[in-house]
Amino acid sequence: MIISFFKLFILSFLFQQFWILGLSTPIKPYMLMTILSCWLILLNLRNIRTKLDHNFLFVGVFYFFMICTWFWAPVKPIASVRVLGILLLMISFFQLFTFYYTFRFKFNVNVFLSSICSTYLILSLVYFLLGFYFRPDVILAGVERGFFGYYQDGILPRMRGFMDSPNNLILVLIPLFYNEIYLFLKFRIVSKLNVFLIVTCLILTMSSTGLIALFLPLSLYFIFTRVRVFIYGAILSFVIFFVFYYLFISYSEFSELLNSRFNRLATGSGRFDLFHFIFVKILDSPYIGFGISQARVLLEGFQGRDLQSTHNSFLEVAIEGGLFSLLLFIICWISLFIEVCLSVIKKFKACILCFIFSLLLVSSANMMVYVEMMMFCLFIVLVMIKDSKSGQDSERIMSR
């Protein structure tokens, strides 16, 4: 029963789009599962096992300092909401690891993610196509951007699946993809359907950040490990390029979509001006920052846009907590790289390092510090690290 609850807890992170309405702060599925987990852990306290390693402690120290910036945050209400959000994230992360340490010899997280991958992504695609089909009705009804799994970004029809946005769907696709690579390295078995669906959904998000974050580390991985696979991938990329070129010169609607995407790429979708603005603001309070969640206040009225964040995790941390918080944030990343380099065997090392590199690239183009999916991805990274050293019997795991 508890293992089934653990599975539901993991799945709750993959349905970010749904929440309880009528509240100022949306109550999402993972939040409900976190609350229920507290009772379940207390009821089974004797059987529960956990371990706080240095990665958790580094993350904990970083978030503790960010919470402390509440004291000098000018706008306390939004700062208080963010503090509560951080506490919930830390509790959920601790609970995920508690369940993992308790049941890791009975339940394999990596195998579970692979087993639900195709079903989840097929349903996400259907959900996206429903939104795309009803798009005219949505426009007439005055619904902005999101409808079902469809997300309207200017003239771009983008897939978001069961997540809030295409960028957050990326944070589902990346761990699912590297999970397939990890399982292939461990068991020499790969689900081609899973990989095909992941890449298809990635393309439909039309996220340049997602494409770069996945394929740049992946290219480096194959260059140093499997040159033949890299060559095959390069040939396939050229074929896809010529197909897109043919569609571009043959169909005006398709060329209009690509031109819109290229125009946004030229300015980083407006991020370059935003990053410069934030950097100048950081210099006004470089050491302790402006306080937690204050980036949102500082961005009010910027270029007439309704911005909720800096779209960069490092700049967000620096403007809210100053250089000290930025240093702590960087230490969290460095600690992950060091642990992989020192403790993970060569067989899995490149895969996990590429996974971390992908998350780093996503964090550089989107604000991921307070997003639950970033904590979920961190959990999957650490599961891979621990599982690669666990010495579990492969046949016993695959039979479950």
GROMACS .gro file of C-alpha atoms in nm:
model
  400
    1MET     CA    1   0.000   0.000   0.000
    2ILE     CA    2   0.277   0.245   0.094
    3ILE     CA    3   0.467   0.165  -0.226
    4SER     CA    4   0.151   0.241  -0.426
    5PHE     CA    5   0.127   0.573  -0.243
    6PHE     CA    6   0.492   0.642  -0.330
    7LYS     CA    7   0.409   0.583  -0.698
    8LEU     CA    8   0.117   0.826  -0.677
    9PHE     CA    9   0.344   1.078  -0.504
   10ILE     CA   10   0.587   1.062  -0.797
   11LEU     CA   11   0.303   1.090  -1.050
   12SER     CA   12   0.160   1.394  -0.871
   13PHE     CA   13   0.454   1.603  -0.994
   14LEU     CA   14   0.365   1.523  -1.354
   15PHE     CA   15   0.020   1.685  -1.344
   16GLN     CA   16   0.116   2.040  -1.255
   17GLN     CA   17  -0.165   2.200  -1.456
   18PHE     CA   18  -0.440   2.087  -1.220
   19TRP     CA   19  -0.514   2.256  -0.889
   20ILE     CA   20  -0.794   2.344  -0.652
   21LEU     CA   21  -0.966   2.659  -0.776
   22GLY     CA   22  -1.093   2.954  -0.577
   23LEU     CA   23  -0.777   3.002  -0.371
   24SER     CA   24  -0.520   3.281  -0.393
   25THR     CA   25  -0.243   3.020  -0.400
   26PRO     CA   26  -0.324   2.712  -0.611
   27ILE     CA   27  -0.315   2.380  -0.428
   28LYS     CA   28  -0.146   2.140  -0.668
   29PRO     CA   29  -0.147   1.757  -0.660
   30TYR     CA   30   0.205   1.729  -0.520
   31MET     CA   31   0.106   1.960  -0.233
   32LEU     CA   32  -0.184   1.735  -0.137
   33MET     CA   33   0.039   1.428  -0.157
   34THR     CA   34   0.299   1.600   0.060
   35ILE     CA   35   0.039   1.669   0.329
   36LEU     CA   36  -0.091   1.311   0.314
   37SER     CA   37   0.266   1.179   0.326
   38CYS     CA   38   0.321   1.342   0.665
   39TRP     CA   39   0.041   1.130   0.815
   40LEU     CA   40   0.157   0.816   0.638
   41ILE     CA   41   0.514   0.855   0.759
   42LEU     CA   42   0.397   0.915   1.117
   43LEU     CA   43   0.173   0.606   1.108
   44ASN     CA   44   0.460   0.390   0.981
   45LEU     CA   45   0.742   0.555   1.170
   46ARG     CA   46   0.899   0.227   1.283
   47ASN     CA   47   0.943   0.103   0.928
   48ILE     CA   48   1.063   0.432   0.781
   49ARG     CA   49   1.429   0.478   0.687
   50THR     CA   50   1.597   0.794   0.565
   51LYS     CA   51   1.934   0.960   0.527
   52LEU     CA   52   2.032   1.324   0.500
   53ASP     CA   53   2.344   1.337   0.284
   54HIS     CA   54   2.546   1.647   0.204
   55ASN     CA   55   2.348   1.727  -0.114
   56PHE     CA   56   2.029   1.768   0.089
   57LEU     CA   57   2.216   1.975   0.347
   58PHE     CA   58   2.360   2.211   0.083
   59VAL     CA   59   2.016   2.264  -0.066
   60GLY     CA   60   1.873   2.311   0.283
   61VAL     CA   61   2.131   2.577   0.375
   62PHE     CA   62   2.064   2.763   0.050
   63TYR     CA   63   1.688   2.770   0.102
   64PHE     CA   64   1.730   2.860   0.469
   65PHE     CA   65   1.924   3.171   0.371
   66MET     CA   66   1.664   3.260   0.107
   67ILE     CA   67   1.395   3.234   0.373
   68CYS     CA   68   1.598   3.468   0.595
   69THR     CA   69   1.589   3.735   0.322
   70TRP     CA   70   1.220   3.772   0.412
   71PHE     CA   71   1.325   4.007   0.692
   72TRP     CA   72   1.443   4.278   0.451
   73ALA     CA   73   1.193   4.214   0.172
   74PRO     CA   74   0.987   4.535   0.120
   75VAL     CA   75   0.667   4.357   0.008
   76LYS     CA   76   0.600   4.103   0.282
   77PRO     CA   77   0.280   3.932   0.151
   78ILE     CA   78   0.434   3.784  -0.163
   79ALA     CA   79   0.754   3.709   0.028
   80SER     CA   80   0.554   3.514   0.287
   81VAL     CA   81   0.380   3.308   0.018
   82ARG     CA   82   0.718   3.222  -0.136
   83VAL     CA   83   0.855   3.118   0.206
   84LEU     CA   84   0.562   2.880   0.253
   85GLY     CA   85   0.626   2.744  -0.096
   86ILE     CA   86   0.992   2.678  -0.015
   87LEU     CA   87   0.903   2.497   0.307
   88LEU     CA   88   0.660   2.276   0.116
   89LEU     CA   89   0.921   2.202  -0.150
   90MET     CA   90   1.177   2.100   0.111
   91ILE     CA   91   0.926   1.880   0.292
   92SER     CA   92   0.821   1.710  -0.032
   93PHE     CA   93   1.185   1.654  -0.132
   94PHE     CA   94   1.263   1.503   0.210
   95GLN     CA   95   0.956   1.280   0.188
   96LEU     CA   96   1.046   1.155  -0.159
   97PHE     CA   97   1.387   1.053  -0.031
   98THR     CA   98   1.240   0.901   0.282
   99PHE     CA   99   1.020   0.675   0.072
  100TYR     CA  100   1.312   0.601  -0.159
  101TYR     CA  101   1.546   0.494   0.120
  102THR     CA  102   1.272   0.288   0.281
  103PHE     CA  103   1.169   0.094  -0.031
  104ARG     CA  104   1.465   0.114  -0.269
  105PHE     CA  105   1.523  -0.262  -0.249
  106LYS     CA  106   1.155  -0.335  -0.320
  107PHE     CA  107   1.070  -0.063  -0.571
  108ASN     CA  108   1.292   0.082  -0.846
  109VAL     CA  109   1.209   0.443  -0.934
  110ASN     CA  110   1.389   0.432  -1.271
  111VAL     CA  111   1.203   0.123  -1.391
  112PHE     CA  112   0.873   0.274  -1.275
  113LEU     CA  113   0.930   0.598  -1.469
  114SER     CA  114   1.011   0.399  -1.783
  115SER     CA  115   0.701   0.183  -1.742
  116ILE     CA  116   0.462   0.481  -1.727
  117CYS     CA  117   0.649   0.697  -1.982
  118SER     CA  118   0.468   0.595  -2.302
  119THR     CA  119   0.121   0.601  -2.144
  120TYR     CA  120   0.181   0.943  -1.990
  121LEU     CA  121   0.319   1.097  -2.311
  122ILE     CA  122   0.047   0.948  -2.535
  123LEU     CA  123  -0.217   1.095  -2.305
  124SER     CA  124  -0.027   1.426  -2.308
  125LEU     CA  125  -0.028   1.426  -2.689
  126VAL     CA  126  -0.402   1.353  -2.700
  127TYR     CA  127  -0.460   1.633  -2.449
  128PHE     CA  128  -0.254   1.868  -2.667
  129LEU     CA  129  -0.441   1.771  -2.985
  130LEU     CA  130  -0.775   1.831  -2.812
  131GLY     CA  131  -0.665   2.183  -2.725
  132PHE     CA  132  -0.535   2.238  -3.078
  133TYR     CA  133  -0.862   2.113  -3.228
  134PHE     CA  134  -1.075   2.348  -3.015
  135ARG     CA  135  -0.842   2.643  -3.067
  136PRO     CA  136  -1.089   2.858  -3.271
  137ASP     CA  137  -1.349   2.825  -2.995
  138VAL     CA  138  -1.089   2.919  -2.735
  139ILE     CA  139  -0.991   3.236  -2.921
  140LEU     CA  140  -1.355   3.340  -2.957
  141ALA     CA  141  -1.416   3.273  -2.588
  142GLY     CA  142  -1.130   3.505  -2.496
  143VAL     CA  143  -0.929   3.234  -2.321
  144GLU     CA  144  -0.564   3.339  -2.308
  145ARG     CA  145  -0.285   3.106  -2.410
  146GLY     CA  146  -0.354   2.776  -2.236
  147PHE     CA  147  -0.634   2.534  -2.311
  148PHE     CA  148  -0.607   2.162  -2.232
  149GLY     CA  149  -0.255   2.058  -2.337
  150TYR     CA  150  -0.228   2.343  -2.589
  151TYR     CA  151  -0.040   2.670  -2.529
  152GLN     CA  152  -0.065   2.971  -2.763
  153ASP     CA  153   0.258   3.174  -2.765
  154GLY     CA  154   0.205   3.457  -3.012
  155ILE     CA  155   0.128   3.266  -3.330
  156LEU     CA  156   0.310   2.955  -3.209
  157PRO     CA  157   0.095   2.654  -3.113
  158ARG     CA  158   0.303   2.487  -2.841
  159MET     CA  159   0.250   2.169  -2.645
  160ARG     CA  160   0.238   2.184  -2.267
  161GLY     CA  161   0.068   1.852  -2.193
  162PHE     CA  162  -0.040   1.826  -1.831
  163MET     CA  163   0.202   2.098  -1.718
  164ASP     CA  164   0.157   2.474  -1.670
  165SER     CA  165   0.373   2.565  -1.968
  166PRO     CA  166   0.595   2.414  -2.240
  167ASN     CA  167   0.902   2.502  -2.033
  168ASN     CA  168   0.777   2.297  -1.740
  169LEU     CA  169   0.695   2.008  -1.973
  170ILE     CA  170   1.064   2.019  -2.067
  171LEU     CA  171   1.142   1.942  -1.702
  172VAL     CA  172   0.939   1.623  -1.741
  173LEU     CA  173   1.088   1.519  -2.075
  174ILE     CA  174   1.452   1.565  -1.973
  175PRO     CA  175   1.445   1.327  -1.672
  176LEU     CA  176   1.236   1.076  -1.870
  177PHE     CA  177   1.492   1.081  -2.150
  178TYR     CA  178   1.799   1.041  -1.930
  179ASN     CA  179   1.614   0.775  -1.737
  180GLU     CA  180   1.595   0.571  -2.059
  181ILE     CA  181   1.967   0.616  -2.118
  182TYR     CA  182   2.042   0.516  -1.760
  183LEU     CA  183   1.834   0.199  -1.786
  184PHE     CA  184   1.997   0.113  -2.119
  185LEU     CA  185   2.341   0.141  -1.959
  186LYS     CA  186   2.227  -0.074  -1.668
  187PHE     CA  187   2.022  -0.343  -1.843
  188ARG     CA  188   2.109  -0.300  -2.214
  189ILE     CA  189   1.739  -0.260  -2.285
  190VAL     CA  190   1.581   0.057  -2.425
  191SER     CA  191   1.221   0.143  -2.513
  192LYS     CA  192   1.232   0.292  -2.863
  193LEU     CA  193   0.869   0.400  -2.824
  194ASN     CA  194   0.955   0.598  -2.510
  195VAL     CA  195   1.247   0.772  -2.681
  196PHE     CA  196   1.038   0.850  -2.992
  197LEU     CA  197   0.756   0.998  -2.784
  198ILE     CA  198   0.995   1.206  -2.572
  199VAL     CA  199   1.163   1.358  -2.880
  200THR     CA  200   0.825   1.416  -3.050
  201CYS     CA  201   0.687   1.599  -2.746
  202LEU     CA  202   1.009   1.797  -2.716
  203ILE     CA  203   0.977   1.921  -3.075
  204LEU     CA  204   0.610   2.009  -3.023
  205THR     CA  205   0.696   2.230  -2.725
  206MET     CA  206   0.885   2.449  -2.977
  207SER     CA  207   1.122   2.532  -2.693
  208SER     CA  208   1.467   2.632  -2.814
  209THR     CA  209   1.586   2.608  -2.453
  210GLY     CA  210   1.458   2.251  -2.430
  211LEU     CA  211   1.618   2.146  -2.758
  212ILE     CA  212   1.954   2.296  -2.662
  213ALA     CA  213   1.935   2.161  -2.306
  214LEU     CA  214   1.878   1.806  -2.428
  215PHE     CA  215   2.075   1.777  -2.750
  216LEU     CA  216   2.387   1.978  -2.661
  217PRO     CA  217   2.486   1.758  -2.361
  218LEU     CA  218   2.369   1.452  -2.556
  219SER     CA  219   2.595   1.540  -2.850
  220LEU     CA  220   2.891   1.581  -2.618
  221TYR     CA  221   2.802   1.250  -2.451
  222PHE     CA  222   2.806   1.055  -2.777
  223ILE     CA  223   3.118   1.232  -2.907
  224PHE     CA  224   3.315   1.098  -2.610
  225THR     CA  225   3.142   0.761  -2.568
  226ARG     CA  226   2.984   0.642  -2.895
  227VAL     CA  227   3.112   0.830  -3.199
  228ARG     CA  228   2.913   0.609  -3.438
  229VAL     CA  229   2.588   0.702  -3.266
  230PHE     CA  230   2.686   1.070  -3.290
  231ILE     CA  231   2.746   1.034  -3.664
  232TYR     CA  232   2.408   0.864  -3.712
  233GLY     CA  233   2.248   1.141  -3.508
  234ALA     CA  234   2.420   1.408  -3.718
  235ILE     CA  235   2.295   1.244  -4.040
  236LEU     CA  236   1.942   1.224  -3.900
  237SER     CA  237   1.963   1.591  -3.799
  238PHE     CA  238   2.058   1.690  -4.154
  239VAL     CA  239   1.764   1.491  -4.292
  240ILE     CA  240   1.527   1.665  -4.050
  241PHE     CA  241   1.682   1.999  -4.144
  242PHE     CA  242   1.614   1.946  -4.517
  243VAL     CA  243   1.258   1.831  -4.443
  244PHE     CA  244   1.198   2.150  -4.245
  245TYR     CA  245   1.361   2.354  -4.523
  246TYR     CA  246   1.131   2.198  -4.783
  247LEU     CA  247   0.826   2.273  -4.568
  248PHE     CA  248   0.956   2.625  -4.510
  249ILE     CA  249   0.980   2.710  -4.882
  250SER     CA  250   0.662   2.520  -4.976
  251TYR     CA  251   0.407   2.628  -4.716
  252SER     CA  252   0.356   2.990  -4.614
  253GLU     CA  253   0.189   2.909  -4.280
  254PHE     CA  254   0.481   2.687  -4.179
  255SER     CA  255   0.735   2.951  -4.284
  256GLU     CA  256   0.543   3.210  -4.081
  257LEU     CA  257   0.570   2.991  -3.772
  258LEU     CA  258   0.943   2.937  -3.820
  259ASN     CA  259   1.006   3.307  -3.886
  260SER     CA  260   0.824   3.389  -3.563
  261ARG     CA  261   1.044   3.140  -3.378
  262PHE     CA  262   1.364   3.275  -3.536
  263ASN     CA  263   1.270   3.634  -3.452
  264ARG     CA  264   1.225   3.535  -3.088
  265LEU     CA  265   1.557   3.349  -3.090
  266ALA     CA  266   1.736   3.664  -3.206
  267THR     CA  267   1.643   3.836  -2.880
  268GLY     CA  268   1.631   3.523  -2.664
  269SER     CA  269   1.251   3.570  -2.655
  270GLY     CA  270   1.317   3.908  -2.494
  271ARG     CA  271   1.547   3.758  -2.232
  272PHE     CA  272   1.862   3.948  -2.334
  273ASP     CA  273   1.714   4.291  -2.252
  274LEU     CA  274   1.562   4.144  -1.936
  275PHE     CA  275   1.895   3.998  -1.819
  276HIS     CA  276   2.069   4.332  -1.870
  277PHE     CA  277   1.797   4.511  -1.672
  278ILE     CA  278   1.826   4.261  -1.385
  279PHE     CA  279   2.207   4.282  -1.380
  280VAL     CA  280   2.189   4.662  -1.338
  281LYS     CA  281   1.935   4.618  -1.056
  282ILE     CA  282   2.160   4.367  -0.879
  283LEU     CA  283   2.433   4.632  -0.858
  284ASP     CA  284   2.198   4.847  -0.645
  285SER     CA  285   2.207   4.585  -0.368
  286PRO     CA  286   2.482   4.335  -0.454
  287TYR     CA  287   2.548   4.173  -0.116
  288ILE     CA  288   2.214   4.091   0.045
  289GLY     CA  289   1.974   4.152  -0.244
  290PHE     CA  290   1.619   4.288  -0.226
  291GLY     CA  291   1.460   3.995  -0.043
  292ILE     CA  292   1.277   3.682  -0.145
  293SER     CA  293   1.017   3.707  -0.423
  294GLN     CA  294   1.097   4.075  -0.481
  295ALA     CA  295   1.214   4.019  -0.840
  296ARG     CA  296   0.847   4.013  -0.933
  297VAL     CA  297   0.798   4.358  -0.782
  298LEU     CA  298   1.109   4.502  -0.946
  299LEU     CA  299   0.992   4.380  -1.287
  300GLU     CA  300   0.650   4.547  -1.271
  301GLY     CA  301   0.605   4.760  -1.580
  302PHE     CA  302   0.923   4.636  -1.752
  303GLN     CA  303   0.860   4.689  -2.127
  304GLY     CA  304   0.488   4.668  -2.055
  305ARG     CA  305   0.515   4.294  -1.992
  306ASP     CA  306   0.360   4.098  -1.706
  307LEU     CA  307   0.673   3.916  -1.588
  308GLN     CA  308   0.667   3.685  -1.287
  309SER     CA  309   1.042   3.616  -1.273
  310THR     CA  310   1.383   3.694  -1.424
  311HIS     CA  311   1.376   3.379  -1.643
  312ASN     CA  312   1.718   3.290  -1.506
  313SER     CA  313   1.773   3.101  -1.181
  314PHE     CA  314   2.113   3.256  -1.112
  315LEU     CA  315   1.994   3.613  -1.167
  316GLU     CA  316   1.681   3.545  -0.961
  317VAL     CA  317   1.891   3.425  -0.669
  318ALA     CA  318   2.136   3.715  -0.701
  319ILE     CA  319   1.872   3.989  -0.711
  320GLU     CA  320   1.677   3.843  -0.418
  321GLY     CA  321   1.960   3.720  -0.193
  322GLY     CA  322   2.271   3.894  -0.320
  323LEU     CA  323   2.613   3.745  -0.386
  324PHE     CA  324   2.606   3.524  -0.075
  325SER     CA  325   2.293   3.341  -0.189
  326LEU     CA  326   2.436   3.313  -0.540
  327LEU     CA  327   2.748   3.150  -0.394
  328LEU     CA  328   2.536   2.901  -0.199
  329PHE     CA  329   2.335   2.824  -0.512
  330ILE     CA  330   2.649   2.759  -0.714
  331ILE     CA  331   2.783   2.533  -0.436
  332CYS     CA  332   2.467   2.322  -0.466
  333TRP     CA  333   2.543   2.260  -0.834
  334ILE     CA  334   2.914   2.200  -0.774
  335SER     CA  335   2.838   1.947  -0.500
  336LEU     CA  336   2.632   1.744  -0.747
  337PHE     CA  337   2.909   1.742  -1.005
  338ILE     CA  338   3.168   1.646  -0.743
  339GLU     CA  339   2.962   1.359  -0.606
  340VAL     CA  340   2.907   1.217  -0.956
  341CYS     CA  341   3.275   1.251  -1.046
  342LEU     CA  342   3.399   1.092  -0.723
  343SER     CA  343   3.140   0.827  -0.641
  344VAL     CA  344   2.968   0.712  -0.960
  345ILE     CA  345   3.133   0.440  -1.168
  346LYS     CA  346   3.243   0.524  -1.521
  347LYS     CA  347   2.957   0.329  -1.676
  348PHE     CA  348   2.695   0.580  -1.552
  349LYS     CA  349   2.906   0.891  -1.495
  350ALA     CA  350   2.868   1.056  -1.838
  351CYS     CA  351   2.490   1.000  -1.842
  352ILE     CA  352   2.431   1.161  -1.501
  353LEU     CA  353   2.670   1.449  -1.572
  354CYS     CA  354   2.483   1.522  -1.897
  355PHE     CA  355   2.156   1.514  -1.704
  356ILE     CA  356   2.288   1.774  -1.459
  357PHE     CA  357   2.428   1.982  -1.747
  358SER     CA  358   2.084   1.981  -1.913
  359LEU     CA  359   1.919   2.103  -1.593
  360LEU     CA  360   2.185   2.372  -1.564
  361LEU     CA  361   2.107   2.495  -1.915
  362VAL     CA  362   1.733   2.504  -1.842
  363SER     CA  363   1.802   2.699  -1.522
  364SER     CA  364   1.998   2.955  -1.721
  365ALA     CA  365   1.701   3.037  -1.943
  366ASN     CA  366   1.414   2.991  -1.695
  367MET     CA  367   1.356   3.055  -1.326
  368MET     CA  368   1.359   2.706  -1.173
  369VAL     CA  369   1.464   2.776  -0.814
  370TYR     CA  370   1.114   2.763  -0.666
  371VAL     CA  371   0.952   2.527  -0.917
  372GLU     CA  372   0.853   2.184  -0.787
  373MET     CA  373   0.970   2.016  -1.107
  374MET     CA  374   1.327   2.127  -1.039
  375MET     CA  375   1.312   1.950  -0.704
  376PHE     CA  376   1.166   1.646  -0.878
  377CYS     CA  377   1.454   1.647  -1.129
  378LEU     CA  378   1.705   1.681  -0.846
  379PHE     CA  379   1.542   1.382  -0.679
  380ILE     CA  380   1.577   1.174  -0.998
  381VAL     CA  381   1.944   1.277  -1.030
  382LEU     CA  382   2.017   1.165  -0.674
  383VAL     CA  383   1.822   0.841  -0.726
  384MET     CA  384   2.046   0.763  -1.023
  385ILE     CA  385   2.354   0.838  -0.816
  386LYS     CA  386   2.241   0.616  -0.528
  387ASP     CA  387   2.104   0.341  -0.753
  388SER     CA  388   2.427   0.324  -0.954
  389LYS     CA  389   2.607   0.235  -0.629
  390SER     CA  390   2.344   0.011  -0.474
  391GLY     CA  391   2.443  -0.320  -0.635
  392GLN     CA  392   2.082  -0.435  -0.674
  393ASP     CA  393   2.023  -0.752  -0.867
  394SER     CA  394   1.914  -0.662  -1.221
  395GLU     CA  395   1.698  -0.965  -1.287
  396ARG     CA  396   1.505  -0.925  -0.961
  397ILE     CA  397   1.429  -0.559  -1.038
  398MET     CA  398   1.325  -0.619  -1.397
  399SER     CA  399   1.087  -0.894  -1.289
  400ARG     CA  400   0.887  -0.651  -1.075
   0.00000   0.00000   0.00000
